[in-house]
Structure formats: C-alpha cells, structure tokens
Amino acid sequence: MDYAAIDQISRADYPNNNLKDIQYGTAGFRMRAELIPHVVYRMAILSILRSKFFNGAAIGLMITASHNEEPDNGIKIVDPAGEMLEADWEKIATEFARVPDSELIEKIKEIIREKNIDENAPALIVIGRDTRESGVSLSQAAIKPIEFMKAVVKDFGVITTPQLHYLVVCINTKELYGVATIEGYFDKLSSAFKKSQTVEDKIVKKLNYKNEVYVDAANGVGAFAAEKFKEQLNNFLNINVFNNGDGKLNYKCGADFVKIHQAPPLNNPSKPYLKCASIDGDADRLVYYYVDEKNEFNLFDGDKIAILIVSYLKELIEASGLSIKLGLVQTAYANGASTNYVTEILKVPVAFTKTGVKHLHHRAQQFDIGVYFEANGHGTAIIKDEIVKMIREFVSDKNVSSQQRCAMTELSNFIDIINQAVGDALSDMLLVETILYAKDWDIVTWKQCYSDFPNKQLKVKVVDRNIIKTTDAERKCTSPIGLQDKIDQLVSQYPKGRSFVRPSGTEDIIRVYIECQNQMDVDKLAAQVALAVH
Ligand code: 16G
Ligand code: ZN
C-alpha cells in the first residue's frame, strides 16, 4: 500500500475541513456537496479495506443525497450481500471521516491491525452516483485511492441506488442472482414482468386493470431507469415519465414531497383517476397516488404497497399448498389501520423494528418470505434461498395439480421481479403493476382495501434531542423519566389514540407521531404531546 501517496493526495486535494460532528447516519453521510469531498475520498479508502477484509468481495459506494435538495450530496457504503454497512463499521466510518489529516495514515493502520486485514488481499469497489452535478468530481475522489491500495474499481456512472445494490449482489454471487451489468438488471426485471403476464391460464381479458402509469421521476436518476423500462415493456406497460430531468431535482416533486405534502407533484397530469407513481431522487422509494374528479388526492404509501404485496403472496402460497412462513415488517410509523388489516383480515404476522431500512431488512430475513416497508415508501420483499429453490423445483414437479403449478409459476416469476437487495422504486412499481394485473384491479379498487386512521407528524425543536431514548421499536420512550407516563395518560383520553416520540436520525429534531379516530382528536392530541416533549 502506498501510504505516502494516500497521505499526500489527502492533504493536497481532500483536506479534512474540520467537520467534527459528522456522522455515518441511517443512510450514510449527507451534507452540502462542497463539504463532502474528503469524506468521499476516505470512504473509498475504507471500502477498499472492507473489501480486503472480505478477501476481495465487492463493496458498493453510492454517491447520492436521495430526496435532499440539489446542492446536497452524500455517500453510503454497500456491504457484500447488498445490504447496508454493518453497524460496527458505521462507527469506524464516523471516526475515520473525522480524524485530522495528520492522523489519517495511523488510523488506516489501526483499522488494518484491529480488523486483522491482509493488506495484500484483493479489493473491488463498485461505484455509482445520482444525477447531481457534484457527483462527477466526487466519484473521481472515490476512484483516487484505488491505484495506491491495489484495488480494482468498477465505475457504473449514473445509476439508481438499488441498481448499485443489485450489481454488488450479482458480482458477489458470481452472477447467480443476475447478470452484473445495468442491461442485466433491466433484462432480469423486464423479462420476469412480461413472463408474469403470459403465464398460461392467466391470459384472460382484463376488465379493470389499466396498463398505463404516469411516473413522477423527481427530476432524478430514476427518469433514465423509468424510460428504459418503458422501452422494454412497450406493449405490457405504458410508462409516461414526467419530472424527467428537465426541472430541478426533488423540487416540489418526488416520493418524499408527495408523501409529506399529501399532494400531487409539479407537472402532474390534470386528468382525474390517472394511476400515478412518484419515486425519489435516487429511486429507492415509491408511492402511488391518484386525483379524483373532485380533485381529491388519494395516496398509496409504503403501507398500502406492502399490503398489496402481502395479500398477493398469501394467495399464491395458499394456492400452492406449500408451507411457507410469510411475514410483514413495519415501523411505528405504519398506520394502525394497515397493521390491523394484515393481522386481522389477512392473518399474516407483523413484526416491528426501529426506523431505518437495515433494521427492517434484518428482521424480514427471519421469515421464509419477509415483506418490509416503511410508510415513506422504502421497502421490498426477501425470500430465503432454500424457499426459492423449493418453489423452482415445485414448478417442474409432475405430481402437483395444475392449480398448484400455476400458483407456483406465478410466484416464481414474481420473485424475479423483486430486487431483494434493497427497496427499489422501479422494481416495486413492477410488483404493484403485476399484482393489479393479476387481480384485475383498477386504482380505486386498491384504495378500498382499508382506510387509514387520521394521523399527523410534528417536528419539535429541543436543546438536545438525544435526551429522548426509546425502546420497543421506538414505540415507548424510556428517557426522560416520566415522559412516557405523560404520553400514555394523554393518549388514554382519546379512543383509538396512539402516539410516540423519537429523536430523528437525520435532523436535529424530535419527531412526534399521532393517530386517532378523527382529525380533530389528532390535532388536539398532537398539540398536547408536543407540549409534553418541550
Ligand atoms: C433514512 C432512512 C429511512 C428512514 C429515515 C428516517 C435508509 C436507507 N434511509 O433516510 O429509511 O425512514 O432515515 O429519518 O435507511 P429520521 O430518523 O429523520 O426520521
Ligand atoms: Zn432515496
């Protein structure tokens, strides 16, 4: 390893601008783009070390600030199985980003010693970036340490976050999961999608399903991906992309805007009852919506998408006659009506975890098929390898009934449309369309599954948000003493009331969530809980 060169480039081109409080948060580092170059340079070094730690397994580096505004940028590391960086290394990442320039080399040596890394082991890093202009020079910063650390880089340029996760998994499974190219990604998902609509017995005329969707691409990288799917799926799904990059990234558009404002994005097509989807700036979040003839806005958030997927999977599993343990993972933000629907109507178990994709992902791995979604639209389904194998074998088993085979073939195709590595807005959109097609539903029928309980989220500014500590998947707070009792007492005055508070992992605020049987109660309880937090 050429330490002298690493040190010299660090001091000359990527000096630490003394950001003492930066932190590898729930989704990596995120800040103003001009502040981040040294963090990117250092994270590339760290990723190479991590790859050597795994004796050359590919590690991903995604340069994106997701739904943040255009002047921000960020970086996150993707582990070999396509998952988010392990918690232990998140801590190292934070320390490593903060060390002064003069201690950088010493820190690298310390990580090597402590993690018992073979300096001469091979290393491979896979880089992607979103459409932000700052991403060009930042990906150069990420490539810089390669030659001094005996590593190999595969730079895929502008891609979506889920595509990067997919590529990492493909490389590390020696392409068992899929072909490790962007074309491989599109081909895998598109052909499975088309196949799902050409399964024998299923080609019946659809009376309600409309194979047309309007996609708000947040003026981000998802626009390219959506256009590519449009091309590949031409007769199957008519994709109309708007906010396709001509406007400002994430400005009054995208999944985050639509979910928070409960309103359509800029440039929304004006016709009522159009089936619309909004994705975010790096295409890992999805919500659906439509506007009716009274101009009323109807949202399908992560909860509604999750329920559609769970109900479909449940039907297929039942029809197949196989014993497969299906479960849903949600966070405290999931609307209570959605949880009730899954447990009481679908009779599928629901588990809760803390906010943050990695927590949901890990919990979902405990089911044979685990579906997980945050209400904000981030989620996917994961299937145990042995279950996938069993399903595939079952499809070619001659002793099963045609009804069972049909269900298993459908399930087998459906699995290939899922990006199991991470929540993927476009893969999720194809899943939704596959299900709506299979059920022959229009968007209004989907809406009728259940109605959300009225709810509200507030941000409360406090001096130190870390005073609030939580337990039970963030549904109860343990500190400050007495606060939970106070909340319980307030909530008990409202029938079907629910409320929890937690410190945000991405902003310097406390988040307060309230749910009641009517909006008036929600507003009243919200004001009371916010006051209690102050
Ligand atoms: C991050 C998380 C997202 C979570 C959000 C919560 C990932 C990839 N992203 O954006 O899942 O909902 O943080 O933010 O894990 P908060 O802590 O400010 O509420
Ligand atoms: Zn995102």
Coordinates of C-alpha atoms and ligand atoms in Angstrom, one line a residue:
M1 CA 0.0 0.0 0.0
D2 CA 1.5 3.4 -0.9
Y3 CA 0.8 5.3 2.3
A4 CA 2.9 8.3 1.2
A5 CA 0.7 8.8 -1.9
I6 CA -2.5 8.3 0.1
D7 CA -1.4 10.9 2.6
Q8 CA -0.1 13.4 0.0
I9 CA -3.4 13.3 -2.0
S10 CA -5.4 13.6 1.1
R11 CA -3.6 16.7 2.3
A12 CA -3.4 18.3 -1.2
D13 CA -6.8 17.5 -2.7
Y14 CA -9.1 16.3 0.1
P15 CA -8.2 18.0 3.3
N16 CA -10.4 17.5 6.3
N17 CA -12.4 20.7 6.6
N18 CA -12.9 20.0 10.3
L19 CA -16.4 18.8 10.5
K20 CA -16.3 17.4 14.0
D21 CA -19.8 16.3 14.3
I22 CA -20.4 14.5 11.0
Q23 CA -21.8 11.0 11.4
Y24 CA -22.4 7.9 9.3
G25 CA -26.2 8.2 9.8
T26 CA -29.1 5.9 8.9
A27 CA -28.3 6.3 5.3
G28 CA -24.6 7.3 5.2
F29 CA -23.1 10.8 5.2
R30 CA -25.2 13.6 3.8
M31 CA -24.3 17.3 3.7
R32 CA -23.7 20.3 1.4
A33 CA -21.7 18.9 -1.6
E34 CA -18.8 21.2 -1.2
L35 CA -18.1 19.9 2.3
I36 CA -18.0 16.2 1.4
P37 CA -15.0 15.5 -0.9
H38 CA -12.7 14.4 1.9
V39 CA -15.4 12.2 3.3
V40 CA -15.8 10.5 -0.1
Y41 CA -12.1 10.0 -0.5
R42 CA -11.9 8.5 2.9
M43 CA -14.9 6.3 2.4
A44 CA -13.3 4.9 -0.7
I45 CA -10.2 4.0 1.4
L46 CA -12.5 2.4 4.0
S47 CA -14.4 0.4 1.4
I48 CA -11.2 -0.9 0.0
L49 CA -10.2 -2.0 3.5
R50 CA -13.6 -3.6 3.9
S51 CA -13.3 -5.4 0.6
K52 CA -9.8 -6.7 1.6
F53 CA -11.4 -7.8 4.9
F54 CA -13.7 -10.0 2.9
N55 CA -10.8 -11.1 0.7
G56 CA -11.9 -9.2 -2.4
A57 CA -15.7 -9.3 -2.2
A58 CA -17.2 -6.3 -4.0
I59 CA -18.2 -3.4 -1.8
G60 CA -20.5 -0.7 -3.2
L61 CA -20.1 3.1 -2.9
M62 CA -23.2 5.1 -3.8
I63 CA -22.8 8.9 -4.1
T64 CA -26.3 10.4 -3.6
A65 CA -28.3 12.6 -1.3
S66 CA -31.5 10.9 -2.2
H67 CA -34.5 13.2 -1.8
N68 CA -32.4 16.1 -0.4
E69 CA -32.2 19.3 -2.5
E70 CA -29.8 19.5 -5.4
P71 CA -26.9 21.3 -3.6
D72 CA -26.5 18.4 -1.1
N73 CA -24.7 15.2 -1.7
G74 CA -23.9 12.1 0.3
I75 CA -22.2 8.8 0.3
K76 CA -23.1 5.3 1.6
I77 CA -21.3 2.0 1.6
V78 CA -23.0 -1.2 0.5
D79 CA -21.9 -4.5 2.1
P80 CA -21.1 -7.7 0.1
A81 CA -24.7 -9.1 0.4
G82 CA -26.1 -5.9 -1.0
E83 CA -27.0 -4.7 2.5
M84 CA -26.3 -1.5 4.3
L85 CA -23.0 -1.3 6.0
E86 CA -22.7 -3.3 9.3
A87 CA -23.2 -1.2 12.5
D88 CA -19.7 -1.9 13.8
W89 CA -18.2 -0.4 10.6
E90 CA -20.6 2.5 10.7
K91 CA -18.8 3.6 13.9
I92 CA -15.4 3.1 12.2
A93 CA -16.7 5.2 9.2
T94 CA -17.7 8.0 11.5
E95 CA -14.3 8.0 13.3
F96 CA -12.4 7.7 10.0
A97 CA -14.3 10.6 8.5
R98 CA -13.4 12.8 11.5
V99 CA -9.7 12.1 12.0
P100 CA -7.4 15.1 11.3
D101 CA -5.3 14.8 8.2
S102 CA -2.2 14.3 10.3
E103 CA -3.6 11.1 11.8
L104 CA -5.2 9.6 8.7
I105 CA -2.4 7.0 7.9
E106 CA -2.1 6.0 11.5
K107 CA -5.9 5.4 11.5
I108 CA -5.7 3.2 8.4
K109 CA -3.0 1.1 10.0
E110 CA -5.1 0.9 13.2
I111 CA -8.1 -0.4 11.3
I112 CA -5.9 -2.9 9.5
R113 CA -4.5 -4.1 12.8
E114 CA -7.7 -4.3 14.7
K115 CA -9.7 -6.0 11.9
N116 CA -6.8 -8.3 11.0
I117 CA -6.8 -7.3 7.4
D118 CA -4.4 -8.6 4.9
E119 CA -3.0 -5.5 3.1
N120 CA -2.2 -7.6 0.1
A121 CA -5.6 -9.1 -0.3
P122 CA -7.5 -8.2 -3.5
A123 CA -10.2 -5.5 -3.3
L124 CA -13.0 -4.5 -5.6
I125 CA -15.2 -1.5 -5.2
V126 CA -18.3 -0.7 -7.3
I127 CA -19.2 2.9 -7.7
G128 CA -22.4 4.7 -8.7
R129 CA -23.8 8.2 -8.5
D130 CA -27.1 10.0 -8.9
T131 CA -27.6 12.9 -11.3
R132 CA -26.3 15.7 -9.1
E133 CA -23.6 17.7 -10.8
S134 CA -21.3 17.4 -7.8
G135 CA -21.3 13.7 -8.3
V136 CA -18.9 13.9 -11.2
S137 CA -15.9 15.2 -9.1
L138 CA -17.0 13.2 -6.1
S139 CA -16.8 9.9 -8.0
Q140 CA -13.3 11.0 -9.1
A141 CA -12.4 11.4 -5.4
A142 CA -13.7 7.9 -4.8
I143 CA -11.6 6.4 -7.6
K144 CA -8.4 8.2 -6.4
P145 CA -7.2 5.8 -3.7
I146 CA -7.6 2.7 -5.9
E147 CA -4.1 2.8 -7.5
F148 CA -2.4 3.3 -4.2
M149 CA -4.2 0.4 -2.5
K150 CA -4.0 -2.3 -5.1
A151 CA -7.7 -2.3 -5.7
V152 CA -10.0 -2.7 -8.7
V153 CA -12.9 -0.3 -9.4
K154 CA -16.0 -0.7 -11.5
D155 CA -17.5 2.7 -12.0
F156 CA -21.0 2.4 -13.3
G157 CA -21.5 6.2 -13.6
V158 CA -25.1 7.5 -13.2
I159 CA -27.3 4.7 -11.8
T160 CA -30.0 4.4 -9.2
T161 CA -29.2 3.3 -5.6
P162 CA -31.0 0.0 -6.0
Q163 CA -29.1 -0.8 -9.2
L164 CA -25.9 -0.4 -7.3
H165 CA -27.1 -2.8 -4.6
Y166 CA -28.1 -5.2 -7.4
L167 CA -24.7 -5.1 -9.0
V168 CA -22.9 -5.8 -5.8
V169 CA -25.1 -8.8 -5.1
C170 CA -24.6 -10.1 -8.7
I171 CA -20.8 -9.8 -8.5
N172 CA -20.6 -11.4 -5.1
T173 CA -22.9 -14.3 -6.1
K174 CA -20.9 -14.9 -9.3
E175 CA -24.0 -13.8 -11.2
L176 CA -26.3 -16.4 -9.7
Y177 CA -28.6 -13.6 -8.7
G178 CA -28.4 -11.9 -12.1
V179 CA -26.0 -10.6 -14.8
A180 CA -23.8 -8.0 -13.2
T181 CA -24.5 -5.2 -15.7
I182 CA -27.1 -2.5 -16.0
E183 CA -28.5 -4.3 -19.0
G184 CA -28.7 -7.4 -16.9
Y185 CA -30.7 -5.5 -14.3
F186 CA -33.3 -4.3 -16.9
D187 CA -33.4 -7.7 -18.6
K188 CA -34.0 -9.6 -15.4
L189 CA -36.8 -7.4 -14.2
S190 CA -38.5 -6.8 -17.6
S191 CA -38.5 -10.4 -18.7
A192 CA -39.9 -11.6 -15.4
F193 CA -42.6 -8.9 -15.6
K194 CA -43.5 -9.8 -19.1
K195 CA -43.5 -13.5 -18.3
S196 CA -45.9 -12.9 -15.4
Q197 CA -48.4 -11.7 -17.8
T198 CA -48.0 -14.5 -20.2
V199 CA -48.4 -17.4 -17.8
E200 CA -50.9 -19.9 -19.2
D201 CA -54.4 -19.7 -17.6
K202 CA -53.8 -16.0 -16.8
I203 CA -54.2 -14.6 -20.2
V204 CA -57.8 -13.6 -19.7
K205 CA -59.2 -10.3 -20.8
K206 CA -58.7 -7.7 -18.1
L207 CA -61.8 -5.6 -17.5
N208 CA -60.5 -3.1 -14.9
Y209 CA -56.7 -3.2 -14.9
K210 CA -55.2 -0.4 -17.0
N211 CA -51.7 -1.0 -18.2
E212 CA -50.7 2.6 -18.0
V213 CA -48.8 4.5 -15.3
Y214 CA -47.6 8.1 -15.0
V215 CA -44.2 8.3 -13.3
D216 CA -43.0 11.4 -11.4
A217 CA -39.3 10.8 -11.5
A218 CA -38.3 13.7 -9.2
N219 CA -36.1 15.0 -12.0
G220 CA -33.6 12.5 -10.9
V221 CA -31.8 9.3 -12.0
G222 CA -35.0 7.3 -11.8
A223 CA -36.1 9.0 -15.0
F224 CA -33.5 7.1 -17.0
A225 CA -34.5 3.9 -15.5
A226 CA -38.2 4.5 -16.0
E227 CA -37.6 5.4 -19.7
K228 CA -35.6 2.2 -20.1
F229 CA -38.4 0.1 -18.7
K230 CA -40.8 2.0 -20.9
E231 CA -38.8 0.9 -23.9
Q232 CA -38.5 -2.7 -22.8
L233 CA -42.1 -3.2 -21.7
N234 CA -43.8 -1.3 -24.5
N235 CA -46.9 -3.5 -25.1
F236 CA -47.1 -4.6 -21.5
L237 CA -46.9 -1.4 -19.5
N238 CA -47.3 2.1 -20.9
I239 CA -45.0 4.2 -18.8
N240 CA -45.3 8.0 -19.1
V241 CA -42.4 9.8 -17.4
F242 CA -42.7 13.3 -16.2
N243 CA -40.4 15.4 -14.0
N244 CA -37.9 13.5 -16.1
G245 CA -34.9 15.7 -15.5
D246 CA -35.9 18.9 -17.3
G247 CA -36.7 20.6 -13.9
K248 CA -35.0 20.9 -10.6
L249 CA -34.1 17.8 -8.7
N250 CA -36.6 16.9 -6.0
Y251 CA -38.2 20.3 -6.2
K252 CA -41.9 20.0 -5.4
C253 CA -41.9 16.5 -6.7
G254 CA -40.8 13.0 -5.9
A255 CA -41.9 10.4 -3.4
D256 CA -40.8 12.4 -0.3
F257 CA -42.6 15.6 -1.4
V258 CA -45.8 13.7 -2.3
K259 CA -45.9 11.7 0.9
I260 CA -45.2 14.7 3.2
H261 CA -47.4 17.2 1.5
Q262 CA -50.1 14.7 0.6
A263 CA -50.4 16.5 -2.7
P264 CA -49.6 15.8 -6.3
P265 CA -46.2 16.9 -7.6
L266 CA -45.5 19.7 -10.1
N267 CA -46.5 19.0 -13.6
N268 CA -49.0 16.3 -12.6
P269 CA -51.2 15.3 -15.5
S270 CA -54.5 17.0 -14.9
K271 CA -56.9 14.2 -15.9
P272 CA -58.7 12.5 -12.9
Y273 CA -58.2 8.9 -11.9
L274 CA -54.9 8.5 -13.7
K275 CA -52.7 5.9 -12.0
C276 CA -49.6 7.8 -10.9
A277 CA -46.3 6.8 -9.2
S278 CA -43.7 9.1 -7.5
I279 CA -40.2 8.0 -6.9
D280 CA -37.4 9.8 -5.1
G281 CA -34.1 11.3 -6.2
D282 CA -32.1 8.0 -6.2
A283 CA -35.1 5.8 -7.0
D284 CA -35.3 3.7 -3.8
R285 CA -38.7 5.0 -2.6
L286 CA -42.1 4.7 -4.2
V287 CA -45.6 5.9 -3.6
Y288 CA -48.6 5.7 -5.8
Y289 CA -51.5 8.2 -6.0
Y290 CA -54.4 9.4 -8.0
V291 CA -56.5 12.5 -8.0
D292 CA -60.3 12.0 -8.3
E293 CA -62.9 14.1 -10.2
K294 CA -63.4 16.3 -7.1
N295 CA -59.7 17.0 -7.1
E296 CA -59.2 15.0 -4.0
F297 CA -55.8 13.5 -3.5
N298 CA -55.5 9.7 -2.8
L299 CA -52.2 8.4 -1.6
F300 CA -50.8 4.8 -1.6
D301 CA -47.8 4.9 0.7
G302 CA -45.5 2.2 1.8
D303 CA -48.1 0.7 4.0
K304 CA -50.6 0.3 1.1
I305 CA -48.0 -1.1 -1.2
A306 CA -46.8 -3.6 1.5
I307 CA -50.4 -4.8 2.0
L308 CA -50.9 -5.3 -1.7
I309 CA -47.8 -7.4 -1.9
V310 CA -48.6 -9.4 1.3
S311 CA -52.1 -10.2 0.2
Y312 CA -51.0 -11.4 -3.2
L313 CA -48.2 -13.5 -1.8
K314 CA -50.6 -15.0 0.7
E315 CA -53.0 -16.0 -2.0
L316 CA -50.2 -17.6 -4.1
I317 CA -48.8 -19.5 -1.1
E318 CA -52.2 -20.8 -0.2
A319 CA -53.0 -21.9 -3.7
S320 CA -49.7 -23.7 -4.0
G321 CA -50.3 -25.8 -0.8
L322 CA -46.8 -25.2 0.3
S323 CA -45.8 -24.4 3.9
I324 CA -44.1 -21.1 3.7
K325 CA -43.8 -18.7 6.6
L326 CA -44.9 -15.2 5.3
G327 CA -44.5 -12.1 7.5
L328 CA -44.6 -8.3 7.3
V329 CA -42.2 -5.9 9.0
Q330 CA -43.3 -2.4 9.7
T331 CA -42.1 0.6 11.9
A332 CA -44.1 2.6 14.4
Y333 CA -45.0 5.0 11.6
A334 CA -47.1 2.3 9.9
N335 CA -50.7 3.4 10.1
G336 CA -52.6 1.3 12.6
A337 CA -55.3 0.5 10.1
S338 CA -52.7 -1.2 7.9
T339 CA -51.4 -3.3 10.8
N340 CA -54.9 -4.3 11.7
Y341 CA -55.7 -5.2 8.2
V342 CA -52.7 -7.5 7.9
T343 CA -53.1 -9.2 11.3
E344 CA -56.9 -9.4 11.4
I345 CA -58.0 -9.8 7.8
L346 CA -55.0 -11.3 6.1
K347 CA -53.9 -13.1 9.3
V348 CA -50.3 -12.6 8.5
P349 CA -47.9 -11.9 11.4
V350 CA -46.5 -8.3 11.6
A351 CA -43.1 -7.5 13.3
F352 CA -41.9 -4.1 14.3
T353 CA -38.4 -2.6 14.2
K354 CA -36.7 0.7 14.6
T355 CA -36.8 3.2 11.7
G356 CA -34.1 2.6 9.1
V357 CA -34.0 0.2 6.2
K358 CA -31.3 -2.1 7.6
H359 CA -33.4 -2.9 10.7
L360 CA -36.4 -3.8 8.7
H361 CA -34.3 -5.8 6.3
H362 CA -32.7 -7.9 9.0
R363 CA -36.0 -8.6 10.7
A364 CA -37.6 -9.7 7.4
Q365 CA -34.8 -12.2 6.9
Q366 CA -36.3 -14.2 9.8
F367 CA -39.4 -15.1 7.7
D368 CA -39.3 -17.5 4.8
I369 CA -40.7 -14.7 2.8
G370 CA -40.4 -11.3 4.6
V371 CA -42.1 -8.2 3.2
Y372 CA -40.9 -4.9 4.7
F373 CA -41.9 -1.4 4.1
E374 CA -41.6 2.0 5.8
A375 CA -44.6 4.2 5.4
N376 CA -42.4 6.6 3.4
G377 CA -42.3 4.1 0.5
H378 CA -39.0 2.3 1.1
G379 CA -39.3 -1.5 1.1
T380 CA -39.1 -4.8 -0.7
A381 CA -39.6 -8.5 -0.1
I382 CA -36.9 -11.0 0.6
I383 CA -37.1 -14.8 0.2
K384 CA -34.8 -17.4 1.8
D385 CA -32.6 -19.2 -0.8
E386 CA -34.0 -22.6 0.2
I387 CA -37.5 -21.3 -0.3
V388 CA -36.7 -20.0 -3.8
K389 CA -35.1 -23.4 -4.6
M390 CA -38.1 -25.3 -3.3
I391 CA -40.5 -23.1 -5.4
R392 CA -38.4 -23.6 -8.5
E393 CA -38.4 -27.4 -8.0
F394 CA -42.0 -27.5 -7.3
V395 CA -42.8 -25.7 -10.6
S396 CA -41.3 -28.6 -12.5
D397 CA -42.8 -31.3 -10.3
K398 CA -45.2 -33.5 -12.4
N399 CA -47.2 -34.7 -9.4
V400 CA -48.8 -31.4 -8.5
S401 CA -52.2 -30.1 -9.7
S402 CA -52.4 -27.6 -12.4
Q403 CA -53.8 -25.0 -10.0
Q404 CA -50.8 -25.5 -7.7
R405 CA -48.4 -25.3 -10.5
C406 CA -49.9 -22.2 -11.8
A407 CA -49.6 -20.5 -8.4
M408 CA -46.0 -21.6 -8.1
T409 CA -45.1 -20.4 -11.6
E410 CA -46.6 -17.1 -10.8
L411 CA -44.7 -16.9 -7.5
S412 CA -41.5 -17.9 -9.2
N413 CA -41.9 -15.1 -11.8
F414 CA -42.8 -12.7 -9.1
I415 CA -39.6 -13.4 -7.2
D416 CA -37.6 -12.4 -10.3
I417 CA -39.3 -9.0 -10.4
I418 CA -38.2 -8.3 -6.8
N419 CA -34.9 -6.5 -6.1
Q420 CA -34.2 -8.4 -2.9
A421 CA -31.0 -6.4 -2.2
V422 CA -32.9 -3.2 -1.2
G423 CA -36.1 -1.3 -1.7
D424 CA -36.2 -0.4 -5.4
A425 CA -38.8 2.1 -6.6
L426 CA -39.0 0.7 -10.1
S427 CA -38.9 -2.9 -9.1
D428 CA -41.6 -2.2 -6.6
M429 CA -43.6 -0.4 -9.3
L430 CA -43.4 -3.5 -11.5
L431 CA -44.6 -5.6 -8.5
V432 CA -47.6 -3.4 -7.9
E433 CA -48.5 -3.5 -11.6
T434 CA -48.1 -7.3 -11.7
I435 CA -50.5 -7.6 -8.8
L436 CA -53.0 -5.2 -10.0
Y437 CA -52.9 -7.0 -13.3
A438 CA -53.3 -10.4 -11.7
K439 CA -56.2 -9.2 -9.5
D440 CA -57.6 -7.2 -12.4
W441 CA -57.9 -4.2 -10.2
D442 CA -58.1 -0.5 -11.0
I443 CA -56.6 2.0 -8.7
V444 CA -59.9 2.7 -6.9
T445 CA -60.4 -0.9 -6.0
W446 CA -56.9 -1.0 -4.4
K447 CA -57.9 2.1 -2.4
Q448 CA -60.9 0.3 -1.0
C449 CA -58.8 -2.3 0.9
Y450 CA -58.8 -0.2 4.1
S451 CA -58.8 3.4 5.1
D452 CA -56.0 5.0 7.1
F453 CA -56.7 6.3 10.6
P454 CA -56.3 10.1 10.6
N455 CA -52.7 10.9 11.7
K456 CA -50.1 13.6 11.9
Q457 CA -46.4 14.1 12.3
L458 CA -44.8 17.0 14.0
K459 CA -41.2 18.1 14.4
V460 CA -40.3 19.6 17.8
K461 CA -37.1 21.5 18.3
V462 CA -35.3 20.8 21.6
V463 CA -32.0 21.7 23.1
D464 CA -30.6 18.2 23.0
R465 CA -32.6 15.6 21.1
N466 CA -30.5 12.7 22.5
I467 CA -32.2 13.1 25.8
I468 CA -35.0 11.1 24.3
K469 CA -34.3 7.4 24.4
T470 CA -36.7 4.8 23.1
T471 CA -37.4 1.1 23.3
D472 CA -39.9 -1.4 21.9
A473 CA -39.2 -0.5 18.2
E474 CA -39.4 3.2 19.2
R475 CA -42.9 2.9 20.4
K476 CA -42.1 3.8 24.0
C477 CA -39.6 6.2 25.5
T478 CA -37.5 5.4 28.5
S479 CA -35.9 8.8 28.9
P480 CA -36.6 11.5 30.2
I481 CA -38.3 9.7 33.1
G482 CA -42.0 10.4 33.3
L483 CA -42.5 11.4 29.6
Q484 CA -43.9 8.1 28.6
D485 CA -46.4 8.1 31.5
K486 CA -47.5 11.6 30.5
I487 CA -48.0 10.5 26.8
D488 CA -49.9 7.4 28.0
Q489 CA -52.1 9.5 30.1
L490 CA -52.9 11.9 27.2
V491 CA -53.4 9.1 24.7
S492 CA -55.9 7.4 27.1
Q493 CA -58.2 10.3 26.7
Y494 CA -58.7 9.6 23.0
P495 CA -60.5 6.5 21.8
K496 CA -58.1 4.6 19.4
G497 CA -55.4 7.1 20.1
R498 CA -51.8 6.3 19.5
S499 CA -48.7 8.5 19.9
F500 CA -44.9 8.1 20.1
V501 CA -41.9 10.3 20.1
R502 CA -38.4 9.6 18.9
P503 CA -35.2 11.6 18.1
S504 CA -34.7 11.9 14.3
G505 CA -31.6 10.2 12.9
T506 CA -31.3 12.7 10.1
E507 CA -32.3 16.1 11.5
D508 CA -31.7 17.8 14.8
I509 CA -35.3 17.5 16.0
I510 CA -37.7 15.2 17.8
R511 CA -40.4 13.6 15.7
V512 CA -43.9 13.2 17.2
Y513 CA -46.5 10.9 15.7
I514 CA -50.2 10.9 16.5
E515 CA -53.0 8.8 15.3
C516 CA -56.7 8.9 16.4
Q517 CA -60.1 8.0 15.1
N518 CA -60.8 11.5 13.8
Q519 CA -58.8 14.5 12.6
M520 CA -60.0 16.8 15.4
D521 CA -58.7 14.4 18.1
V522 CA -55.4 14.1 16.1
D523 CA -54.9 17.9 16.2
K524 CA -55.7 18.1 19.9
L525 CA -53.6 15.2 21.0
A526 CA -50.7 16.4 18.7
A527 CA -50.6 19.8 20.5
Q528 CA -50.7 18.1 23.9
V529 CA -47.9 15.6 23.2
A530 CA -45.7 18.3 21.6
L531 CA -46.1 20.4 24.7
A532 CA -45.2 17.4 26.9
V533 CA -42.0 16.9 24.9
H534 CA -40.9 20.5 25.2
Ligands
16G1 C1 -33.1 7.5 6.4 C2 -33.5 6.0 6.1 C3 -35.0 5.9 6.0 C4 -35.7 6.4 7.3 C5 -35.2 7.8 7.5 C6 -35.7 8.3 8.9 C7 -32.3 4.3 4.9 C8 -31.7 4.0 3.5 N1 -32.9 5.5 4.9 O1 -33.4 8.3 5.3 O2 -35.3 4.5 5.9 O3 -37.1 6.4 7.1 O4 -33.8 7.9 7.6 O5 -35.3 9.6 9.1 O6 -32.2 3.6 5.8 P1 -35.5 10.2 10.6 O7 -34.6 9.4 11.5 O8 -35.0 11.6 10.4 O9 -36.9 10.1 10.9
ZN2 ZN -33.7 7.6 -1.7

